[in-house]
PDB file of C-alpha atoms in Angstrom:
ATOM      1  CA  MET A   1      42.742  99.478 139.174  1.00 97.00           C
ATOM      2  CA  LYS A   2      44.467 101.557 136.274  1.00 98.00           C
ATOM      3  CA  VAL A   3      47.955 102.105 135.520  1.00 98.00           C
ATOM      4  CA  PHE A   4      49.378 104.805 133.246  1.00 98.00           C
ATOM      5  CA  VAL A   5      52.848 104.854 132.110  1.00 98.00           C
ATOM      6  CA  LEU A   6      53.748 108.788 132.341  1.00 98.00           C
ATOM      7  CA  VAL A   7      57.370 108.237 130.852  1.00 98.00           C
ATOM      8  CA  GLU A   8      59.425 105.522 129.987  1.00 98.00           C
ATOM      9  CA  ASN A   9      62.627 105.142 127.462  1.00 97.00           C
ATOM     10  CA  ASN A  10      60.395 104.436 124.519  1.00 97.00           C
ATOM     11  CA  ALA A  11      58.639 107.355 123.058  1.00 97.00           C
ATOM     12  CA  ASN A  12      56.133 107.792 119.967  1.00 96.00           C
ATOM     13  CA  ASP A  13      54.754 110.613 117.854  1.00 96.00           C
ATOM     14  CA  ILE A  14      52.374 111.607 120.745  1.00 98.00           C
ATOM     15  CA  PHE A  15      54.336 110.891 124.038  1.00 98.00           C
ATOM     16  CA  LYS A  16      57.784 111.702 124.842  1.00 98.00           C
ATOM     17  CA  GLY A  17      60.498 109.461 126.233  1.00 98.00           C
ATOM     18  CA  GLU A  18      63.559 109.493 128.201  1.00 98.00           C
ATOM     19  CA  HIS A  19      65.860 107.179 130.153  1.00 96.00           C
ATOM     20  CA  GLY A  20      63.604 107.164 133.340  1.00 97.00           C
ATOM     21  CA  LEU A  21      60.419 105.716 134.515  1.00 98.00           C
ATOM     22  CA  SER A  22      57.182 107.019 136.179  1.00 98.00           C
ATOM     23  CA  PHE A  23      53.781 105.499 136.744  1.00 98.00           C
ATOM     24  CA  PHE A  24      50.495 106.967 137.704  1.00 98.00           C
ATOM     25  CA  ILE A  25      48.095 104.490 139.501  1.00 98.00           C
ATOM     26  CA  GLU A  26      44.245 104.986 140.034  1.00 98.00           C
ATOM     27  CA  TYR A  27      43.391 102.422 143.025  1.00 98.00           C
ATOM     28  CA  ASN A  28      40.333 102.360 145.174  1.00 97.00           C
ATOM     29  CA  GLY A  29      39.314 105.767 144.586  1.00 96.00           C
ATOM     30  CA  LYS A  30      42.671 107.227 145.175  1.00 97.00           C
ATOM     31  CA  THR A  31      45.770 108.203 142.924  1.00 98.00           C
ATOM     32  CA  TYR A  32      49.478 107.518 143.249  1.00 98.00           C
ATOM     33  CA  ILE A  33      52.787 108.248 141.594  1.00 98.00           C
ATOM     34  CA  ILE A  34      55.754 105.744 141.519  1.00 98.00           C
ATOM     35  CA  ASP A  35      58.720 107.716 140.368  1.00 98.00           C
ATOM     36  CA  SER A  36      58.930 110.865 138.034  1.00 98.00           C
ATOM     37  CA  GLY A  37      61.476 110.079 135.584  1.00 98.00           C
ATOM     38  CA  LYS A  38      64.606 112.612 135.396  1.00 97.00           C
ATOM     39  CA  THR A  39      62.948 115.683 134.167  1.00 97.00           C
ATOM     40  CA  GLY A  40      59.385 117.379 133.563  1.00 96.00           C
ATOM     41  CA  ILE A  41      58.533 115.210 130.788  1.00 98.00           C
ATOM     42  CA  PHE A  42      56.134 113.026 132.618  1.00 98.00           C
ATOM     43  CA  LEU A  43      54.100 116.175 133.412  1.00 98.00           C
ATOM     44  CA  GLU A  44      53.799 116.686 129.865  1.00 98.00           C
ATOM     45  CA  ASN A  45      52.562 113.273 128.956  1.00 98.00           C
ATOM     46  CA  ALA A  46      50.217 113.288 131.983  1.00 98.00           C
ATOM     47  CA  LEU A  47      48.428 116.434 130.384  1.00 97.00           C
ATOM     48  CA  LYS A  48      48.051 114.517 127.274  1.00 98.00           C
ATOM     49  CA  LEU A  49      46.731 111.507 128.928  1.00 98.00           C
ATOM     50  CA  GLY A  50      44.084 113.610 130.791  1.00 97.00           C
ATOM     51  CA  VAL A  51      45.835 112.707 134.315  1.00 97.00           C
ATOM     52  CA  ASP A  52      45.535 115.555 136.968  1.00 94.00           C
ATOM     53  CA  LEU A  53      48.809 115.355 139.062  1.00 96.00           C
ATOM     54  CA  SER A  54      47.965 118.455 141.236  1.00 94.00           C
ATOM     55  CA  ASN A  55      45.854 116.391 143.729  1.00 92.00           C
ATOM     56  CA  VAL A  56      47.721 113.003 143.839  1.00 96.00           C
ATOM     57  CA  ASP A  57      47.281 111.311 147.050  1.00 95.00           C
ATOM     58  CA  ALA A  58      50.902 109.916 147.831  1.00 97.00           C
ATOM     59  CA  ALA A  59      54.045 109.349 145.701  1.00 98.00           C
ATOM     60  CA  PHE A  60      56.672 106.559 146.153  1.00 98.00           C
ATOM     61  CA  LEU A  61      60.445 106.779 145.092  1.00 98.00           C
ATOM     62  CA  SER A  62      61.494 103.126 144.182  1.00 98.00           C
ATOM     63  CA  HIS A  63      65.247 103.758 144.769  1.00 98.00           C
ATOM     64  CA  GLY A  64      67.446 106.746 145.167  1.00 97.00           C
ATOM     65  CA  HIS A  65      68.529 107.307 141.477  1.00 98.00           C
ATOM     66  CA  TYR A  66      68.245 110.511 139.521  1.00 97.00           C
ATOM     67  CA  ASP A  67      66.471 108.729 136.688  1.00 98.00           C
ATOM     68  CA  HIS A  68      63.647 108.154 138.774  1.00 98.00           C
ATOM     69  CA  SER A  69      63.641 110.921 141.521  1.00 98.00           C
ATOM     70  CA  ASP A  70      64.621 114.328 139.531  1.00 98.00           C
ATOM     71  CA  GLY A  71      61.416 114.797 138.157  1.00 98.00           C
ATOM     72  CA  PHE A  72      59.652 115.280 141.723  1.00 98.00           C
ATOM     73  CA  GLU A  73      61.033 118.952 141.713  1.00 97.00           C
ATOM     74  CA  GLU A  74      58.547 119.825 138.713  1.00 97.00           C
ATOM     75  CA  LEU A  75      55.675 117.809 140.599  1.00 97.00           C
ATOM     76  CA  PHE A  76      56.386 119.783 143.860  1.00 97.00           C
ATOM     77  CA  LYS A  77      55.732 123.116 142.166  1.00 95.00           C
ATOM     78  CA  ILE A  78      52.047 121.916 141.197  1.00 95.00           C
ATOM     79  CA  ASN A  79      51.311 119.819 143.941  1.00 95.00           C
ATOM     80  CA  LYS A  80      51.883 121.711 147.338  1.00 92.00           C
ATOM     81  CA  ASP A  81      50.589 118.980 149.445  1.00 92.00           C
ATOM     82  CA  ILE A  82      52.280 115.650 147.980  1.00 96.00           C
ATOM     83  CA  ASN A  83      54.825 113.739 149.904  1.00 97.00           C
ATOM     84  CA  VAL A  84      57.225 111.058 148.675  1.00 98.00           C
ATOM     85  CA  TYR A  85      57.917 107.632 150.394  1.00 98.00           C
ATOM     86  CA  LEU A  86      61.219 106.245 150.330  1.00 98.00           C
ATOM     87  CA  GLN A  87      63.401 103.934 152.446  1.00 98.00           C
ATOM     88  CA  GLU A  88      65.192 105.277 155.420  1.00 96.00           C
ATOM     89  CA  ASN A  89      68.506 103.718 154.104  1.00 93.00           C
ATOM     90  CA  SER A  90      68.721 106.068 151.223  1.00 94.00           C
ATOM     91  CA  GLU A  91      69.029 109.174 153.442  1.00 93.00           C
ATOM     92  CA  GLY A  92      72.110 110.955 153.102  1.00 91.00           C
ATOM     93  CA  LYS A  93      73.677 108.035 150.761  1.00 93.00           C
ATOM     94  CA  GLU A  94      75.403 109.089 147.460  1.00 96.00           C
ATOM     95  CA  TYR A  95      75.109 106.554 144.795  1.00 97.00           C
ATOM     96  CA  TYR A  96      77.369 105.955 141.687  1.00 97.00           C
ATOM     97  CA  SER A  97      77.597 104.015 138.526  1.00 96.00           C
ATOM     98  CA  SER A  98      81.543 103.442 138.355  1.00 89.00           C
ATOM     99  CA  LYS A  99      82.843 107.062 138.873  1.00 88.00           C
ATOM    100  CA  LYS A 100      79.375 109.049 137.723  1.00 95.00           C
ATOM    101  CA  TYR A 101      77.306 110.234 140.456  1.00 97.00           C
ATOM    102  CA  ILE A 102      73.535 109.049 139.950  1.00 97.00           C
ATOM    103  CA  GLY A 103      71.843 109.964 143.175  1.00 97.00           C
ATOM    104  CA  ILE A 104      68.955 112.002 143.830  1.00 97.00           C
ATOM    105  CA  SER A 105      69.588 115.570 142.909  1.00 96.00           C
ATOM    106  CA  LYS A 106      71.373 117.215 145.995  1.00 95.00           C
ATOM    107  CA  SER A 107      69.425 120.468 145.238  1.00 96.00           C
ATOM    108  CA  LEU A 108      66.243 118.576 145.157  1.00 96.00           C
ATOM    109  CA  LEU A 109      67.017 117.062 148.753  1.00 95.00           C
ATOM    110  CA  ARG A 110      68.041 120.513 150.124  1.00 95.00           C
ATOM    111  CA  ASP A 111      65.169 122.588 148.714  1.00 96.00           C
ATOM    112  CA  TYR A 112      62.292 120.145 149.180  1.00 96.00           C
ATOM    113  CA  CYS A 113      63.701 118.101 152.259  1.00 95.00           C
ATOM    114  CA  ASN A 114      60.044 118.337 154.100  1.00 96.00           C
ATOM    115  CA  ARG A 115      58.445 116.645 151.054  1.00 97.00           C
ATOM    116  CA  PHE A 116      60.514 113.375 151.750  1.00 97.00           C
ATOM    117  CA  ILE A 117      59.044 110.694 154.115  1.00 97.00           C
ATOM    118  CA  TYR A 118      61.757 108.088 155.034  1.00 98.00           C
ATOM    119  CA  VAL A 119      60.241 104.588 155.692  1.00 97.00           C
ATOM    120  CA  ASP A 120      61.971 101.946 157.794  1.00 96.00           C
ATOM    121  CA  GLY A 121      61.303  98.876 156.473  1.00 96.00           C
ATOM    122  CA  PHE A 122      57.758  97.560 155.639  1.00 98.00           C
ATOM    123  CA  LYS A 123      54.826  99.868 155.831  1.00 97.00           C
ATOM    124  CA  GLU A 124      51.190  99.771 154.903  1.00 98.00           C
ATOM    125  CA  VAL A 125      50.692 103.281 153.547  1.00 97.00           C
ATOM    126  CA  ASP A 126      46.997 103.072 152.877  1.00 96.00           C
ATOM    127  CA  SER A 127      44.586 100.464 152.845  1.00 97.00           C
ATOM    128  CA  GLY A 128      45.821  97.762 150.425  1.00 98.00           C
ATOM    129  CA  VAL A 129      48.960  99.581 149.603  1.00 98.00           C
ATOM    130  CA  TYR A 130      52.224  98.500 150.974  1.00 98.00           C
ATOM    131  CA  ILE A 131      56.062  99.451 151.016  1.00 98.00           C
ATOM    132  CA  CYS A 132      57.935  96.449 150.888  1.00 98.00           C
ATOM    133  CA  PRO A 133      61.845  96.298 151.204  1.00 98.00           C
ATOM    134  CA  HIS A 134      64.346  93.900 150.324  1.00 98.00           C
ATOM    135  CA  THR A 135      64.940  91.155 152.770  1.00 98.00           C
ATOM    136  CA  THR A 136      67.366  88.815 150.655  1.00 98.00           C
ATOM    137  CA  ASP A 137      70.826  88.657 152.035  1.00 97.00           C
ATOM    138  CA  GLY A 138      73.976  89.257 149.729  1.00 97.00           C
ATOM    139  CA  LEU A 139      72.465  91.873 147.276  1.00 98.00           C
ATOM    140  CA  SER A 140      75.974  93.630 147.443  1.00 97.00           C
ATOM    141  CA  LYS A 141      77.125  90.947 144.849  1.00 97.00           C
ATOM    142  CA  ARG A 142      74.522  92.089 142.301  1.00 97.00           C
ATOM    143  CA  GLY A 143      75.902  95.679 142.902  1.00 97.00           C
ATOM    144  CA  ASP A 144      79.159  94.918 142.433  1.00 96.00           C
ATOM    145  CA  HIS A 145      78.355  93.033 139.265  1.00 96.00           C
ATOM    146  CA  ALA A 146      76.481  96.037 138.020  1.00 96.00           C
ATOM    147  CA  GLN A 147      79.321  98.561 138.818  1.00 96.00           C
ATOM    148  CA  LEU A 148      76.740 100.263 141.045  1.00 97.00           C
ATOM    149  CA  TYR A 149      78.204 101.612 144.437  1.00 98.00           C
ATOM    150  CA  PHE A 150      77.407 104.291 147.063  1.00 96.00           C
ATOM    151  CA  LEU A 151      79.768 106.273 149.220  1.00 93.00           C
ATOM    152  CA  CYS A 152      80.612 104.758 152.742  1.00 91.00           C
ATOM    153  CA  ASN A 153      83.468 106.673 154.898  1.00 89.00           C
ATOM    154  CA  GLY A 154      84.696 108.268 151.617  1.00 89.00           C
ATOM    155  CA  GLU A 155      85.072 105.087 149.834  1.00 94.00           C
ATOM    156  CA  LYS A 156      82.714 103.411 147.203  1.00 96.00           C
ATOM    157  CA  VAL A 157      81.454 100.068 148.156  1.00 96.00           C
ATOM    158  CA  PRO A 158      79.158  97.920 146.119  1.00 98.00           C
ATOM    159  CA  ASP A 159      75.468  99.030 146.351  1.00 98.00           C
ATOM    160  CA  ASP A 160      73.319  96.392 148.581  1.00 98.00           C
ATOM    161  CA  PHE A 161      70.002  97.976 147.259  1.00 98.00           C
ATOM    162  CA  SER A 162      68.833  98.754 150.881  1.00 97.00           C
ATOM    163  CA  HIS A 163      67.346 101.801 149.559  1.00 98.00           C
ATOM    164  CA  GLU A 164      65.234  99.880 147.116  1.00 98.00           C
ATOM    165  CA  GLN A 165      61.650  99.020 147.709  1.00 98.00           C
ATOM    166  CA  THR A 166      58.745  97.417 145.925  1.00 98.00           C
ATOM    167  CA  ILE A 167      55.188  99.035 145.814  1.00 98.00           C
ATOM    168  CA  VAL A 168      52.534  96.482 146.289  1.00 98.00           C
ATOM    169  CA  PHE A 169      48.613  97.134 145.503  1.00 98.00           C
ATOM    170  CA  GLU A 170      46.564  94.375 146.883  1.00 98.00           C
ATOM    171  CA  GLU A 171      43.129  93.325 145.570  1.00 97.00           C
ATOM    172  CA  GLY A 172      41.388  90.552 147.335  1.00 97.00           C
ATOM    173  CA  ASN A 173      43.805  87.479 146.892  1.00 97.00           C
ATOM    174  CA  ASN A 174      45.700  89.456 143.949  1.00 98.00           C
ATOM    175  CA  LEU A 175      48.923  91.546 144.076  1.00 98.00           C
ATOM    176  CA  PHE A 176      50.324  94.074 141.708  1.00 98.00           C
ATOM    177  CA  LEU A 177      54.026  94.721 142.106  1.00 98.00           C
ATOM    178  CA  PHE A 178      56.026  98.016 141.279  1.00 98.00           C
ATOM    179  CA  ASN A 179      59.743  98.088 141.329  1.00 97.00           C
ATOM    180  CA  SER A 180      61.160 100.209 138.737  1.00 96.00           C
ATOM    181  CA  CYS A 181      64.498  98.629 138.378  1.00 98.00           C
ATOM    182  CA  SER A 182      64.709  95.355 140.359  1.00 98.00           C
ATOM    183  CA  HIS A 183      68.437  95.857 141.040  1.00 98.00           C
ATOM    184  CA  GLY A 184      67.956  93.209 143.797  1.00 98.00           C
ATOM    185  CA  GLY A 185      66.912  90.663 141.040  1.00 98.00           C
ATOM    186  CA  VAL A 186      63.279  90.386 140.027  1.00 98.00           C
ATOM    187  CA  GLU A 187      63.431  86.635 141.243  1.00 98.00           C
ATOM    188  CA  ASN A 188      64.496  87.758 144.501  1.00 98.00           C
ATOM    189  CA  ILE A 189      61.609  90.162 144.777  1.00 98.00           C
ATOM    190  CA  ILE A 190      59.126  87.519 143.673  1.00 98.00           C
ATOM    191  CA  ASN A 191      60.147  85.446 146.622  1.00 98.00           C
ATOM    192  CA  GLU A 192      60.433  88.381 148.989  1.00 98.00           C
ATOM    193  CA  ILE A 193      56.682  89.237 148.338  1.00 98.00           C
ATOM    194  CA  LYS A 194      55.643  85.621 148.570  1.00 98.00           C
ATOM    195  CA  GLU A 195      57.232  85.304 151.845  1.00 98.00           C
ATOM    196  CA  MET A 196      55.543  88.676 153.021  1.00 98.00           C
ATOM    197  CA  PHE A 197      52.054  87.917 151.714  1.00 98.00           C
ATOM    198  CA  PRO A 198      51.380  84.213 152.142  1.00 97.00           C
ATOM    199  CA  GLY A 199      48.662  82.457 150.094  1.00 96.00           C
ATOM    200  CA  LYS A 200      48.378  85.454 147.843  1.00 98.00           C
ATOM    201  CA  GLU A 201      48.603  85.262 143.900  1.00 98.00           C
ATOM    202  CA  ILE A 202      51.155  87.880 141.926  1.00 98.00           C
ATOM    203  CA  LYS A 203      49.209  88.939 139.254  1.00 98.00           C
ATOM    204  CA  ALA A 204      51.456  91.705 137.548  1.00 98.00           C
ATOM    205  CA  PHE A 205      54.933  93.040 137.856  1.00 98.00           C
ATOM    206  CA  PHE A 206      55.740  96.464 136.487  1.00 98.00           C
ATOM    207  CA  GLY A 207      59.425  97.903 136.087  1.00 98.00           C
ATOM    208  CA  GLY A 208      62.781  97.314 134.634  1.00 98.00           C
ATOM    209  CA  PHE A 209      64.497  94.182 135.443  1.00 98.00           C
ATOM    210  CA  HIS A 210      68.292  95.812 135.262  1.00 98.00           C
ATOM    211  CA  LEU A 211      69.481  93.092 132.949  1.00 98.00           C
ATOM    212  CA  MET A 212      71.141  95.579 130.494  1.00 97.00           C
ATOM    213  CA  GLY A 213      74.951  96.115 130.553  1.00 95.00           C
ATOM    214  CA  ASN A 214      77.196  98.836 131.234  1.00 90.00           C
ATOM    215  CA  GLU A 215      77.057 100.117 127.664  1.00 92.00           C
ATOM    216  CA  GLY A 216      73.359 100.844 127.829  1.00 92.00           C
ATOM    217  CA  VAL A 217      70.001  99.388 126.834  1.00 94.00           C
ATOM    218  CA  ASN A 218      71.370  97.888 123.776  1.00 95.00           C
ATOM    219  CA  SER A 219      73.940  95.772 125.774  1.00 97.00           C
ATOM    220  CA  CYS A 220      73.181  92.848 128.369  1.00 97.00           C
ATOM    221  CA  GLY A 221      75.021  92.170 131.523  1.00 97.00           C
ATOM    222  CA  PHE A 222      74.132  88.481 131.574  1.00 98.00           C
ATOM    223  CA  SER A 223      74.386  85.500 129.467  1.00 98.00           C
ATOM    224  CA  HIS A 224      71.727  83.952 127.547  1.00 98.00           C
ATOM    225  CA  LEU A 225      71.723  80.880 129.829  1.00 98.00           C
ATOM    226  CA  GLU A 226      71.218  83.335 132.905  1.00 98.00           C
ATOM    227  CA  VAL A 227      68.331  85.218 131.126  1.00 98.00           C
ATOM    228  CA  GLU A 228      66.698  81.938 130.111  1.00 98.00           C
ATOM    229  CA  LYS A 229      66.985  80.726 133.645  1.00 98.00           C
ATOM    230  CA  LEU A 230      65.267  83.798 134.938  1.00 98.00           C
ATOM    231  CA  GLY A 231      62.512  83.452 132.366  1.00 98.00           C
ATOM    232  CA  ASN A 232      61.885  79.999 133.104  1.00 98.00           C
ATOM    233  CA  PHE A 233      61.611  80.835 136.907  1.00 98.00           C
ATOM    234  CA  LEU A 234      59.201  83.621 136.452  1.00 98.00           C
ATOM    235  CA  LEU A 235      57.032  81.517 134.334  1.00 97.00           C
ATOM    236  CA  LYS A 236      57.008  78.478 136.759  1.00 96.00           C
ATOM    237  CA  ASN A 237      56.658  80.715 139.954  1.00 96.00           C
ATOM    238  CA  THR A 238      54.041  83.070 138.943  1.00 96.00           C
ATOM    239  CA  ASP A 239      50.997  83.537 136.925  1.00 95.00           C
ATOM    240  CA  ALA A 240      51.824  87.225 136.491  1.00 98.00           C
ATOM    241  CA  ASN A 241      52.215  89.428 133.420  1.00 98.00           C
ATOM    242  CA  PHE A 242      55.259  91.400 133.316  1.00 98.00           C
ATOM    243  CA  TYR A 243      55.256  94.995 132.111  1.00 98.00           C
ATOM    244  CA  THR A 244      58.966  95.654 131.506  1.00 98.00           C
ATOM    245  CA  GLY A 245      61.231  98.002 129.883  1.00 97.00           C
ATOM    246  CA  HIS A 246      63.467 100.848 130.755  1.00 97.00           C
ATOM    247  CA  CYS A 247      66.661  98.994 132.199  1.00 98.00           C
ATOM    248  CA  THR A 248      65.650  95.433 131.120  1.00 98.00           C
ATOM    249  CA  GLY A 249      67.778  95.966 127.981  1.00 97.00           C
ATOM    250  CA  LYS A 250      66.653  95.133 124.271  1.00 97.00           C
ATOM    251  CA  ILE A 251      68.960  91.965 124.303  1.00 98.00           C
ATOM    252  CA  ALA A 252      67.652  90.631 127.425  1.00 98.00           C
ATOM    253  CA  GLY A 253      63.980  91.502 126.556  1.00 98.00           C
ATOM    254  CA  LYS A 254      64.237  89.637 123.192  1.00 98.00           C
ATOM    255  CA  TRP A 255      65.174  86.632 125.043  1.00 98.00           C
ATOM    256  CA  LEU A 256      62.428  86.935 127.803  1.00 98.00           C
ATOM    257  CA  LYS A 257      59.853  87.520 125.253  1.00 98.00           C
ATOM    258  CA  ASN A 258      60.827  84.022 123.693  1.00 98.00           C
ATOM    259  CA  ILE A 259      60.012  82.444 126.881  1.00 98.00           C
ATOM    260  CA  LEU A 260      57.239  84.259 128.552  1.00 98.00           C
ATOM    261  CA  LYS A 261      55.449  85.105 125.303  1.00 98.00           C
ATOM    262  CA  GLU A 262      52.088  87.057 125.865  1.00 98.00           C
ATOM    263  CA  LYS A 263      53.061  87.583 129.395  1.00 98.00           C
ATOM    264  CA  PHE A 264      56.027  89.854 128.587  1.00 98.00           C
ATOM    265  CA  VAL A 265      54.752  93.067 127.659  1.00 98.00           C
ATOM    266  CA  GLU A 266      57.079  95.994 126.837  1.00 98.00           C
ATOM    267  CA  LEU A 267      56.345  99.354 128.262  1.00 98.00           C
ATOM    268  CA  HIS A 268      56.231 102.716 126.503  1.00 98.00           C
ATOM    269  CA  SER A 269      55.412 106.329 127.402  1.00 98.00           C
ATOM    270  CA  GLY A 270      51.686 106.954 127.156  1.00 98.00           C
ATOM    271  CA  MET A 271      50.658 103.294 127.919  1.00 98.00           C
ATOM    272  CA  VAL A 272      47.440 102.615 129.811  1.00 98.00           C
ATOM    273  CA  ILE A 273      46.856  99.407 131.452  1.00 98.00           C
ATOM    274  CA  ASP A 274      43.263  98.489 132.823  1.00 97.00           C
ATOM    275  CA  LEU A 275      43.856  95.544 135.427  1.00 95.00           C
TER     276      LEU A 275
END
């Protein structure tokens, strides 16, 4: 199994970056995309990596926010067959960060509506490839804390992240998790997946932890103590490496690195991980 980071916040001299995330995965002779960033930058980086996106087997959208979805418009132009799997609870929803609309581009949903496949909860999409929804109650508290909302009967209510899903790849007894923003809480996701796959070992987790504050990646929405508690939980409850960035935030990332040590790996555009 091999993971390519097609786009992430962190760029370098070769690969462009943006506030978004996109992964390309080679697994069991097939290829998959998880998220697309917010523009076509991930396509440019894919070319530099020698990755062919014209024949990808399937794509997934981790949640209904523009910085993970809107690049799919450019992918649909070069790949006429690919479909994108997302949670049924995202259909018709409008998502906001405070007053700003941050949902999937309405024109994308209108012009390419036949390319989206809405999934009701848990689903095995391919052999060893699973879509896993949240099963934790009370996640709207996290939505309110992060000032993330969706429109319900004309009013904004705290997001309960029922549109968010974790993509799991299974290799024998090992699990590899992808949840691009972990709005519902990475600790909750770990517990959810353990319950869904009893006896399996989580070996890697890819994605942001959404610990940044409302001022962006250079701020933190949680206290040092709360982040420290999370880091100790991850260290105690998994043997996983955590490949993170995007919305984790620089401050929280530094605190987590102090706890997780080599198990904390910062993502960047163009990164290739051979698992």
